[in-house]
Amino acid sequence: KKRESSLGVRHQYSRVLMQMLGPALRRTTTLAMTVTTLNMAAYWFKTIWLPTYFHEIRGLSLGDSAWLLLMDQIGSLVGYICFGFSSDYFGRRPSFTAFSTIKAIGLLMVTLGWSLGGGYTWTIFGFMFMVGFGEGNWGCIGPLLNEVFPTSVRAAALGIIYNLSRGVEFLAPVVIAWVAARSPFGAGIGLAAPFALLAGIAVWALPETKGVRLVEKTRAIA
């Protein structure tokens, strides 16, 4: 029975993948994967390397580094809350792009613009808050991907795209290490900024779902 159940699950996922890669959904799948991967790259570039960057490159103590990272987390909390209101008022795609831009500016200032920002000052704390605040755009990914796929693949598509995007991110430490060996370490982490901006641009290529009932959207793209 367990073997039959396992085979059934594999068959179901194979069917979903075939449908996602079929002519009707291939473009949507590619765009959804692109947006999610770019946004996740910006997140993991920052999350993996910022502690090392603050401590070893900027010479901060572990305690001082922790305070900056705490500011990032506070910004994230506020960003997630604010994104919901912004999404309802301005729409998901404009809000996603705006939050991505805010995150990119913050990332550039705490890496390449460290000296311009005055070093370990309240200004840098403000930019770290911006980095976290911009992470609020993750509040858009779930609803956005759910609405662009038909009911027959919706739940599986979200899981497949999200986890495949996470799998790609194992390259993030490798990429930053490669860049850091050829330029300042901050430049490697600063790569997160263009990834964030590209995600904010790519989201506009996804199908528009504003004001469209899901059942109608399903028929339109199935």
Coordinates of N, CA and C in Angstrom, one line a residue:
K1 N 0.8 -1.2 0.0 CA 0.0 0.0 0.0 C 0.9 1.3 0.0
K2 N 1.9 1.2 0.8 CA 2.8 2.4 0.9 C 3.5 2.6 -0.5
R3 N 3.9 1.5 -1.2 CA 4.5 1.6 -2.5 C 3.5 2.2 -3.5
E4 N 2.3 1.7 -3.4 CA 1.3 2.2 -4.3 C 1.0 3.7 -4.1
S5 N 1.0 4.1 -2.8 CA 0.8 5.5 -2.5 C 1.9 6.4 -3.0
S6 N 3.2 5.9 -2.8 CA 4.3 6.6 -3.3 C 4.3 6.8 -4.8
L7 N 3.9 5.7 -5.5 CA 3.8 5.8 -7.0 C 2.8 6.7 -7.4
G8 N 1.7 6.8 -6.6 CA 0.6 7.7 -6.9 C 1.0 9.1 -6.8
V9 N 1.8 9.4 -5.8 CA 2.3 10.8 -5.5 C 3.2 11.2 -6.7
R10 N 4.1 10.3 -7.0 CA 5.1 10.6 -8.1 C 4.4 10.8 -9.4
H11 N 3.3 10.0 -9.7 CA 2.6 10.2 -10.9 C 1.9 11.5 -10.9
Q12 N 1.3 11.9 -9.8 CA 0.7 13.2 -9.6 C 1.6 14.4 -9.9
Y13 N 2.8 14.3 -9.3 CA 3.8 15.4 -9.5 C 4.3 15.4 -11.0
S14 N 4.4 14.2 -11.6 CA 4.8 14.2 -13.0 C 3.8 14.8 -13.9
R15 N 2.5 14.6 -13.5 CA 1.4 15.2 -14.3 C 1.4 16.7 -14.2
V16 N 1.6 17.2 -12.9 CA 1.7 18.6 -12.7 C 2.8 19.3 -13.4
L17 N 4.0 18.6 -13.4 CA 5.2 19.2 -14.0 C 5.0 19.2 -15.6
M18 N 4.3 18.2 -16.1 CA 4.1 18.2 -17.5 C 3.1 19.3 -17.9
Q19 N 2.1 19.6 -17.0 CA 1.2 20.6 -17.3 C 1.8 22.0 -17.2
M20 N 2.7 22.2 -16.1 CA 3.4 23.4 -15.9 C 4.3 23.8 -17.1
L21 N 4.9 22.7 -17.7 CA 5.9 22.9 -18.8 C 5.2 22.8 -20.1
G22 N 3.9 22.6 -20.2 CA 3.2 22.5 -21.4 C 3.0 23.9 -22.1
P23 N 2.5 23.9 -23.3 CA 2.4 25.2 -24.0 C 1.6 26.3 -23.3
A24 N 0.5 25.9 -22.6 CA -0.4 26.8 -22.0 C 0.2 27.5 -20.8
L25 N 1.1 26.8 -20.1 CA 1.7 27.4 -18.8 C 3.2 27.6 -18.8
R26 N 3.8 27.2 -19.9 CA 5.3 27.3 -19.9 C 5.8 28.7 -19.6
R27 N 5.2 29.7 -20.2 CA 5.7 31.1 -20.0 C 5.4 31.5 -18.6
T28 N 4.2 31.2 -18.0 CA 3.9 31.6 -16.7 C 4.8 30.9 -15.7
T29 N 5.1 29.6 -15.9 CA 6.1 28.9 -15.0 C 7.4 29.5 -15.1
T30 N 7.9 29.8 -16.2 CA 9.3 30.4 -16.4 C 9.3 31.8 -15.6
L31 N 8.3 32.6 -15.8 CA 8.3 33.9 -15.2 C 8.2 33.8 -13.7
A32 N 7.3 32.9 -13.2 CA 7.2 32.7 -11.8 C 8.5 32.2 -11.1
M33 N 9.1 31.3 -11.8 CA 10.4 30.8 -11.3 C 11.5 31.9 -11.3
T34 N 11.5 32.8 -12.3 CA 12.4 33.8 -12.4 C 12.3 34.8 -11.3
V35 N 11.0 35.3 -11.0 CA 10.8 36.2 -10.0 C 11.2 35.7 -8.6
T36 N 10.8 34.4 -8.4 CA 11.0 33.8 -7.1 C 12.5 33.6 -6.9
T37 N 13.2 33.2 -7.9 CA 14.7 32.9 -7.8 C 15.5 34.2 -7.6
L38 N 15.1 35.2 -8.3 CA 15.8 36.5 -8.1 C 15.6 37.1 -6.7
N39 N 14.3 37.0 -6.3 CA 14.0 37.6 -5.0 C 14.7 36.8 -3.9
M40 N 14.8 35.4 -4.1 CA 15.4 34.6 -3.1 C 17.0 34.8 -3.1
A41 N 17.5 35.1 -4.3 CA 19.0 35.3 -4.4 C 19.3 36.5 -3.6
A42 N 18.5 37.6 -3.7 CA 18.8 38.8 -2.9 C 18.8 38.5 -1.4
Y43 N 17.8 37.7 -1.0 CA 17.7 37.3 0.4 C 18.9 36.5 0.9
W44 N 19.2 35.5 0.2 CA 20.3 34.6 0.7 C 21.7 35.2 0.6
F45 N 21.9 36.0 -0.4 CA 23.2 36.7 -0.5 C 23.4 37.5 0.8
K46 N 22.4 38.2 1.2 CA 22.4 39.0 2.4 C 22.5 38.2 3.6
T47 N 21.7 37.2 3.8 CA 21.5 36.5 5.0 C 22.8 35.6 5.3
I48 N 23.4 35.0 4.3 CA 24.5 34.2 4.5 C 25.8 35.0 4.9
W49 N 26.0 36.1 4.2 CA 27.3 36.8 4.3 C 27.4 38.0 5.1
L50 N 26.3 38.7 5.4 CA 26.3 40.0 6.1 C 27.0 39.8 7.5
P51 N 26.7 38.8 8.3 CA 27.4 38.7 9.6 C 28.9 38.6 9.4
T52 N 29.4 37.8 8.5 CA 30.9 37.8 8.2 C 31.4 39.1 7.7
Y53 N 30.7 39.7 6.9 CA 31.1 41.0 6.3 C 31.2 42.1 7.4
F54 N 30.2 42.2 8.3 CA 30.3 43.2 9.4 C 31.5 42.9 10.4
H55 N 31.7 41.6 10.7 CA 32.7 41.3 11.7 C 34.1 41.3 11.1
E56 N 34.3 40.7 10.0 CA 35.7 40.5 9.5 C 36.1 41.7 8.6
I57 N 35.2 42.3 7.8 CA 35.6 43.3 6.9 C 35.4 44.7 7.5
R58 N 34.4 44.9 8.2 CA 34.1 46.2 8.8 C 34.6 46.3 10.3
G59 N 35.1 45.2 10.8 CA 35.8 45.2 12.1 C 34.8 45.4 13.3
L60 N 33.6 45.1 13.1 CA 32.6 45.2 14.2 C 32.7 44.0 15.1
S61 N 32.4 44.3 16.4 CA 32.3 43.1 17.3 C 31.1 42.3 17.0
L62 N 31.1 41.1 17.6 CA 29.9 40.3 17.4 C 28.6 40.9 17.9
G63 N 28.8 41.7 19.0 CA 27.6 42.3 19.6 C 27.1 43.5 18.7
D64 N 28.0 44.3 18.1 CA 27.6 45.3 17.2 C 27.0 44.8 16.0
S65 N 27.6 43.7 15.5 CA 27.0 43.1 14.3 C 25.6 42.6 14.6
A66 N 25.4 42.0 15.8 CA 24.1 41.5 16.1 C 23.1 42.6 16.2
W67 N 23.4 43.8 16.7 CA 22.5 44.9 16.7 C 22.0 45.3 15.3
L68 N 23.0 45.3 14.4 CA 22.6 45.6 13.0 C 21.7 44.6 12.4
L69 N 22.0 43.3 12.7 CA 21.1 42.2 12.2 C 19.7 42.3 12.8
L70 N 19.7 42.7 14.1 CA 18.4 42.8 14.8 C 17.6 43.9 14.1
M71 N 18.2 45.0 13.7 CA 17.5 46.1 13.0 C 16.9 45.5 11.7
D72 N 17.7 44.7 11.0 CA 17.2 44.0 9.8 C 15.9 43.2 10.1
Q73 N 15.9 42.5 11.2 CA 14.7 41.7 11.6 C 13.5 42.6 12.0
I74 N 13.8 43.7 12.7 CA 12.7 44.6 13.0 C 12.1 45.2 11.7
G75 N 13.0 45.6 10.8 CA 12.5 46.1 9.5 C 11.7 45.1 8.8
S76 N 12.0 43.8 8.8 CA 11.3 42.8 8.2 C 9.9 42.7 8.8
L77 N 9.8 42.7 10.1 CA 8.5 42.6 10.7 C 7.6 43.8 10.3
V78 N 8.1 45.0 10.3 CA 7.3 46.1 9.9 C 7.0 46.0 8.4
G79 N 8.0 45.6 7.6 CA 7.8 45.4 6.2 C 6.6 44.5 5.8
Y80 N 6.6 43.3 6.5 CA 5.5 42.4 6.2 C 4.2 43.0 6.5
I81 N 4.1 43.7 7.6 CA 2.8 44.3 8.0 C 2.4 45.4 6.9
C82 N 3.4 46.2 6.6 CA 3.1 47.4 5.7 C 2.8 46.9 4.3
F83 N 3.4 45.8 3.9 CA 3.2 45.3 2.5 C 1.7 44.9 2.3
G84 N 1.1 44.4 3.3 CA -0.3 44.0 3.1 C -1.2 45.2 2.8
F85 N -1.0 46.3 3.6 CA -1.7 47.6 3.4 C -1.4 48.2 2.0
S86 N -0.1 48.2 1.7 CA 0.4 48.7 0.4 C -0.2 48.0 -0.8
S87 N -0.2 46.6 -0.6 CA -0.7 45.8 -1.7 C -2.2 46.1 -1.9
D88 N -3.0 46.2 -0.9 CA -4.4 46.5 -1.0 C -4.7 47.8 -1.6
Y89 N -3.8 48.8 -1.3 CA -4.1 50.2 -1.8 C -3.5 50.4 -3.2
F90 N -2.2 50.0 -3.4 CA -1.6 50.3 -4.6 C -1.6 49.2 -5.6
G91 N -1.8 48.0 -5.1 CA -1.7 46.8 -6.0 C -0.4 46.0 -5.7
R92 N -0.4 44.7 -6.0 CA 0.7 43.8 -5.6 C 2.0 44.2 -6.4
R93 N 1.8 44.3 -7.7 CA 3.0 44.5 -8.5 C 3.7 45.8 -8.2
P94 N 3.0 47.0 -8.1 CA 3.7 48.2 -7.8 C 4.3 48.1 -6.4
S95 N 3.6 47.5 -5.4 CA 4.2 47.4 -4.1 C 5.4 46.5 -4.1
F96 N 5.4 45.4 -4.8 CA 6.5 44.5 -4.9 C 7.7 45.2 -5.4
T97 N 7.5 46.0 -6.5 CA 8.6 46.7 -7.1 C 9.2 47.8 -6.1
A98 N 8.3 48.5 -5.5 CA 8.7 49.5 -4.5 C 9.5 49.0 -3.4
F99 N 9.0 47.8 -2.8 CA 9.8 47.2 -1.7 C 11.1 46.6 -2.2
S100 N 11.1 46.1 -3.4 CA 12.4 45.6 -3.9 C 13.4 46.7 -4.1
T101 N 12.9 47.9 -4.5 CA 13.8 49.0 -4.7 C 14.4 49.5 -3.3
I102 N 13.5 49.6 -2.3 CA 13.9 50.0 -1.0 C 15.0 49.0 -0.5
K103 N 14.8 47.7 -0.7 CA 15.7 46.7 -0.2 C 17.1 46.9 -0.9
A104 N 17.0 47.2 -2.2 CA 18.3 47.4 -3.0 C 19.1 48.6 -2.6
I105 N 18.4 49.7 -2.3 CA 19.1 50.9 -1.8 C 19.7 50.6 -0.5
G106 N 19.0 50.0 0.4 CA 19.6 49.6 1.7 C 20.8 48.7 1.6
L107 N 20.7 47.7 0.7 CA 21.9 46.8 0.5 C 23.1 47.5 0.0
L108 N 22.9 48.4 -1.0 CA 24.0 49.1 -1.6 C 24.7 50.0 -0.5
M109 N 23.9 50.6 0.4 CA 24.5 51.5 1.3 C 25.2 50.8 2.5
V110 N 24.8 49.6 2.8 CA 25.5 48.9 3.9 C 26.7 48.1 3.4
T111 N 26.9 48.1 2.1 CA 28.0 47.4 1.5 C 28.9 48.4 0.8
L112 N 28.6 48.7 -0.4 CA 29.5 49.6 -1.2 C 29.5 51.0 -0.7
G113 N 28.4 51.4 0.0 CA 28.2 52.8 0.5 C 28.5 52.9 2.0
W114 N 29.2 52.0 2.6 CA 29.4 52.0 4.0 C 30.1 53.3 4.5
S115 N 31.2 53.7 3.8 CA 31.9 54.9 4.2 C 31.0 56.1 4.0
L116 N 30.3 56.1 2.9 CA 29.4 57.3 2.5 C 28.3 57.4 3.6
G117 N 27.9 56.3 4.1 CA 26.8 56.3 5.2 C 27.4 56.6 6.6
G118 N 28.7 56.8 6.7 CA 29.3 57.2 8.0 C 29.7 56.0 8.8
G119 N 29.8 54.8 8.3 CA 30.2 53.7 9.1 C 29.2 53.3 10.1
Y120 N 29.6 52.8 11.2 CA 28.7 52.2 12.2 C 28.0 53.4 13.0
T121 N 27.0 53.9 12.3 CA 26.3 55.0 12.9 C 24.8 54.7 12.8
W122 N 24.0 55.6 13.3 CA 22.5 55.5 13.2 C 22.1 55.5 11.7
T123 N 22.8 56.1 10.8 CA 22.5 56.1 9.4 C 22.5 54.7 8.9
I124 N 23.6 53.9 9.2 CA 23.6 52.5 8.8 C 22.5 51.7 9.4
F125 N 22.2 52.0 10.6 CA 21.0 51.3 11.2 C 19.8 51.5 10.4
G126 N 19.6 52.8 9.9 CA 18.5 53.1 9.1 C 18.5 52.3 7.8
F127 N 19.6 52.2 7.2 CA 19.7 51.4 5.9 C 19.5 50.0 6.2
M128 N 19.9 49.4 7.3 CA 19.6 48.0 7.7 C 18.1 47.8 7.9
F129 N 17.5 48.8 8.4 CA 16.0 48.8 8.6 C 15.3 48.7 7.2
M130 N 15.9 49.5 6.2 CA 15.4 49.5 4.9 C 15.5 48.1 4.2
V131 N 16.7 47.5 4.5 CA 16.9 46.2 3.9 C 15.8 45.2 4.4
G132 N 15.6 45.2 5.7 CA 14.6 44.3 6.3 C 13.2 44.7 5.8
F133 N 12.9 46.0 5.8 CA 11.6 46.5 5.3 C 11.3 46.0 3.9
G134 N 12.3 46.0 3.1 CA 12.1 45.5 1.7 C 11.8 44.1 1.6
E135 N 12.2 43.3 2.6 CA 11.9 41.9 2.6 C 10.4 41.6 2.7
G136 N 9.6 42.6 3.1 CA 8.2 42.5 3.1 C 7.5 42.1 1.8
N137 N 8.3 42.2 0.7 CA 7.7 41.8 -0.6 C 7.5 40.3 -0.6
W138 N 8.1 39.5 0.3 CA 7.8 38.1 0.3 C 6.3 37.8 0.6
G139 N 5.6 38.8 1.2 CA 4.2 38.7 1.5 C 3.4 38.6 0.2
C140 N 4.0 38.9 -0.9 CA 3.4 38.9 -2.2 C 3.5 37.5 -3.0
I141 N 4.6 36.8 -2.7 CA 4.9 35.6 -3.5 C 3.8 34.6 -3.5
G142 N 3.3 34.2 -2.3 CA 2.3 33.2 -2.2 C 1.0 33.5 -3.0
P143 N 0.4 34.6 -2.7 CA -0.8 35.0 -3.4 C -0.6 35.2 -4.9
L144 N 0.5 35.8 -5.2 CA 0.8 36.1 -6.6 C 0.9 34.8 -7.4
L145 N 1.7 33.8 -6.9 CA 1.9 32.6 -7.7 C 0.6 31.7 -7.7
N146 N -0.2 31.8 -6.6 CA -1.4 31.1 -6.5 C -2.4 31.5 -7.6
E147 N -2.4 32.8 -7.8 CA -3.4 33.4 -8.7 C -3.1 33.2 -10.2
V148 N -1.8 33.0 -10.6 CA -1.5 32.9 -12.0 C -1.5 31.5 -12.5
F149 N -1.8 30.5 -11.6 CA -1.8 29.1 -12.0 C -3.3 28.6 -11.9
P150 N -3.7 27.7 -12.7 CA -5.0 27.1 -12.6 C -5.2 26.2 -11.4
T151 N -6.4 25.9 -11.0 CA -6.7 25.2 -9.8 C -6.0 23.8 -9.9
S152 N -6.0 23.2 -11.1 CA -5.5 21.8 -11.2 C -4.0 21.7 -10.8
V153 N -3.2 22.7 -10.8 CA -1.8 22.6 -10.5 C -1.4 23.7 -9.4
R154 N -2.3 24.5 -8.9 CA -2.0 25.6 -8.1 C -1.1 25.3 -6.9
A155 N -1.6 24.4 -6.1 CA -0.9 24.1 -4.8 C 0.5 23.5 -5.1
A156 N 0.5 22.5 -6.0 CA 1.8 21.8 -6.4 C 2.8 22.8 -7.0
A157 N 2.3 23.7 -7.9 CA 3.1 24.6 -8.6 C 3.8 25.6 -7.6
L158 N 3.1 26.0 -6.6 CA 3.7 26.9 -5.6 C 4.9 26.2 -4.9
G159 N 4.6 25.0 -4.5 CA 5.6 24.2 -3.8 C 6.8 23.9 -4.6
I160 N 6.6 23.5 -5.9 CA 7.7 23.2 -6.8 C 8.5 24.4 -7.1
I161 N 7.9 25.5 -7.4 CA 8.7 26.7 -7.8 C 9.5 27.2 -6.6
Y162 N 8.8 27.3 -5.4 CA 9.5 27.8 -4.3 C 10.7 26.9 -3.9
N163 N 10.6 25.6 -3.9 CA 11.7 24.7 -3.5 C 12.7 24.6 -4.5
L164 N 12.4 24.7 -5.8 CA 13.4 24.7 -6.9 C 14.2 26.0 -6.8
S165 N 13.6 27.1 -6.5 CA 14.3 28.3 -6.3 C 15.3 28.3 -5.1
R166 N 14.8 27.6 -4.1 CA 15.7 27.5 -2.9 C 16.9 26.6 -3.3
G167 N 16.7 25.6 -4.1 CA 17.7 24.7 -4.5 C 18.8 25.4 -5.3
V168 N 18.4 26.4 -6.1 CA 19.3 27.1 -6.9 C 20.2 28.0 -6.0
E169 N 19.7 28.4 -4.9 CA 20.5 29.3 -4.0 C 21.7 28.7 -3.3
F170 N 22.0 27.4 -3.5 CA 23.2 26.8 -3.0 C 24.4 27.4 -3.7
L171 N 24.1 28.1 -4.9 CA 25.2 28.7 -5.6 C 25.6 30.1 -5.0
A172 N 24.7 30.6 -4.2 CA 25.0 32.0 -3.6 C 26.3 32.1 -2.9
P173 N 26.7 31.2 -2.0 CA 28.0 31.3 -1.3 C 29.1 31.2 -2.3
V174 N 29.0 30.4 -3.4 CA 30.0 30.2 -4.3 C 30.2 31.4 -5.2
V175 N 29.1 32.1 -5.6 CA 29.2 33.3 -6.4 C 29.9 34.4 -5.6
I176 N 29.5 34.6 -4.4 CA 30.0 35.7 -3.6 C 31.5 35.4 -3.3
A177 N 31.9 34.2 -3.0 CA 33.3 33.9 -2.8 C 34.1 34.1 -4.0
W178 N 33.6 33.8 -5.2 CA 34.3 34.1 -6.5 C 34.5 35.6 -6.7
V179 N 33.4 36.4 -6.4 CA 33.5 37.8 -6.6 C 34.4 38.4 -5.6
A180 N 34.3 38.0 -4.3 CA 35.2 38.5 -3.3 C 36.7 38.3 -3.5
A181 N 37.0 37.2 -4.2 CA 38.4 36.9 -4.5 C 39.0 37.8 -5.6
R182 N 38.1 38.6 -6.3 CA 38.5 39.4 -7.4 C 38.2 40.9 -7.1
S183 N 37.5 41.2 -6.1 CA 37.1 42.6 -5.8 C 36.7 42.6 -4.3
P184 N 36.4 43.8 -3.7 CA 36.1 43.9 -2.3 C 34.9 43.0 -1.9
F185 N 35.0 42.5 -0.7 CA 34.0 41.5 -0.2 C 32.6 42.1 -0.3
G186 N 32.6 43.4 0.0 CA 31.3 44.1 0.0 C 30.6 44.1 -1.3
A187 N 31.4 44.1 -2.4 CA 30.9 44.0 -3.8 C 30.2 42.7 -4.0
G188 N 30.7 41.6 -3.4 CA 30.0 40.3 -3.6 C 28.6 40.4 -3.0
I189 N 28.5 40.9 -1.8 CA 27.2 40.9 -1.1 C 26.3 42.0 -1.8
G190 N 27.0 43.0 -2.3 CA 26.2 44.1 -3.1 C 25.5 43.5 -4.3
L191 N 25.9 42.3 -4.8 CA 25.2 41.7 -5.9 C 23.7 41.5 -5.5
A192 N 23.4 41.4 -4.3 CA 22.0 41.2 -3.9 C 21.1 42.3 -4.3
A193 N 21.7 43.6 -4.4 CA 20.9 44.7 -4.9 C 20.4 44.6 -6.3
P194 N 21.2 44.3 -7.3 CA 20.6 44.1 -8.6 C 19.7 43.0 -8.8
F195 N 19.9 41.9 -8.0 CA 19.0 40.8 -8.0 C 17.6 41.3 -7.5
A196 N 17.6 42.1 -6.4 CA 16.3 42.6 -5.9 C 15.6 43.5 -6.9
L197 N 16.4 44.3 -7.6 CA 15.8 45.2 -8.6 C 15.3 44.4 -9.8
L198 N 16.0 43.4 -10.2 CA 15.5 42.6 -11.3 C 14.2 41.8 -11.0
A199 N 14.1 41.4 -9.7 CA 12.9 40.8 -9.3 C 11.7 41.8 -9.4
G200 N 12.0 43.0 -9.0 CA 11.0 44.0 -9.0 C 10.5 44.4 -10.4
I201 N 11.4 44.2 -11.4 CA 11.1 44.4 -12.8 C 10.4 43.2 -13.4
A202 N 10.9 42.0 -13.1 CA 10.3 40.8 -13.7 C 8.9 40.5 -13.3
V203 N 8.5 41.0 -12.1 CA 7.1 40.7 -11.6 C 6.1 41.3 -12.5
W204 N 6.5 42.3 -13.3 CA 5.5 43.0 -14.2 C 5.2 42.1 -15.4
A205 N 6.0 41.1 -15.7 CA 5.8 40.2 -16.8 C 4.8 39.1 -16.5
L206 N 4.5 38.9 -15.3 CA 3.5 37.9 -14.9 C 2.1 38.3 -15.3
P207 N 1.2 37.4 -15.5 CA -0.2 37.8 -15.9 C -0.9 38.6 -14.8
E208 N -1.7 39.6 -15.3 CA -2.4 40.5 -14.4 C -3.6 39.7 -13.8
T209 N -3.8 39.7 -12.5 CA -5.0 39.0 -11.9 C -5.9 40.0 -11.2
K210 N -5.6 41.3 -11.2 CA -6.4 42.2 -10.5 C -7.8 42.3 -11.0
G211 N -8.8 42.1 -10.1 CA -10.2 42.2 -10.5 C -10.7 41.0 -11.3
V212 N -9.9 39.9 -11.4 CA -10.3 38.7 -12.2 C -10.6 37.6 -11.2
R213 N -11.8 37.0 -11.3 CA -12.1 35.8 -10.5 C -11.2 34.7 -10.8
L214 N -10.8 33.9 -9.8 CA -9.9 32.8 -10.0 C -10.5 31.8 -10.9
V215 N -11.8 31.5 -10.9 CA -12.4 30.5 -11.8 C -12.3 31.0 -13.2
E216 N -12.4 32.3 -13.5 CA -12.3 32.9 -14.8 C -10.8 32.8 -15.3
K217 N -9.9 33.1 -14.3 CA -8.5 33.0 -14.6 C -8.1 31.6 -15.0
T218 N -8.6 30.7 -14.3 CA -8.3 29.3 -14.5 C -8.7 28.9 -15.9
R219 N -9.9 29.3 -16.4 CA -10.4 29.0 -17.7 C -9.5 29.7 -18.8
A220 N -9.0 30.9 -18.4 CA -8.3 31.7 -19.4 C -6.9 31.1 -19.7
I221 N -6.3 30.4 -18.7 CA -4.9 30.0 -18.9 C -4.8 28.5 -19.0
A222 N -5.9 27.8 -18.7 CA -5.8 26.3 -18.7 C -5.8 25.8 -20.1

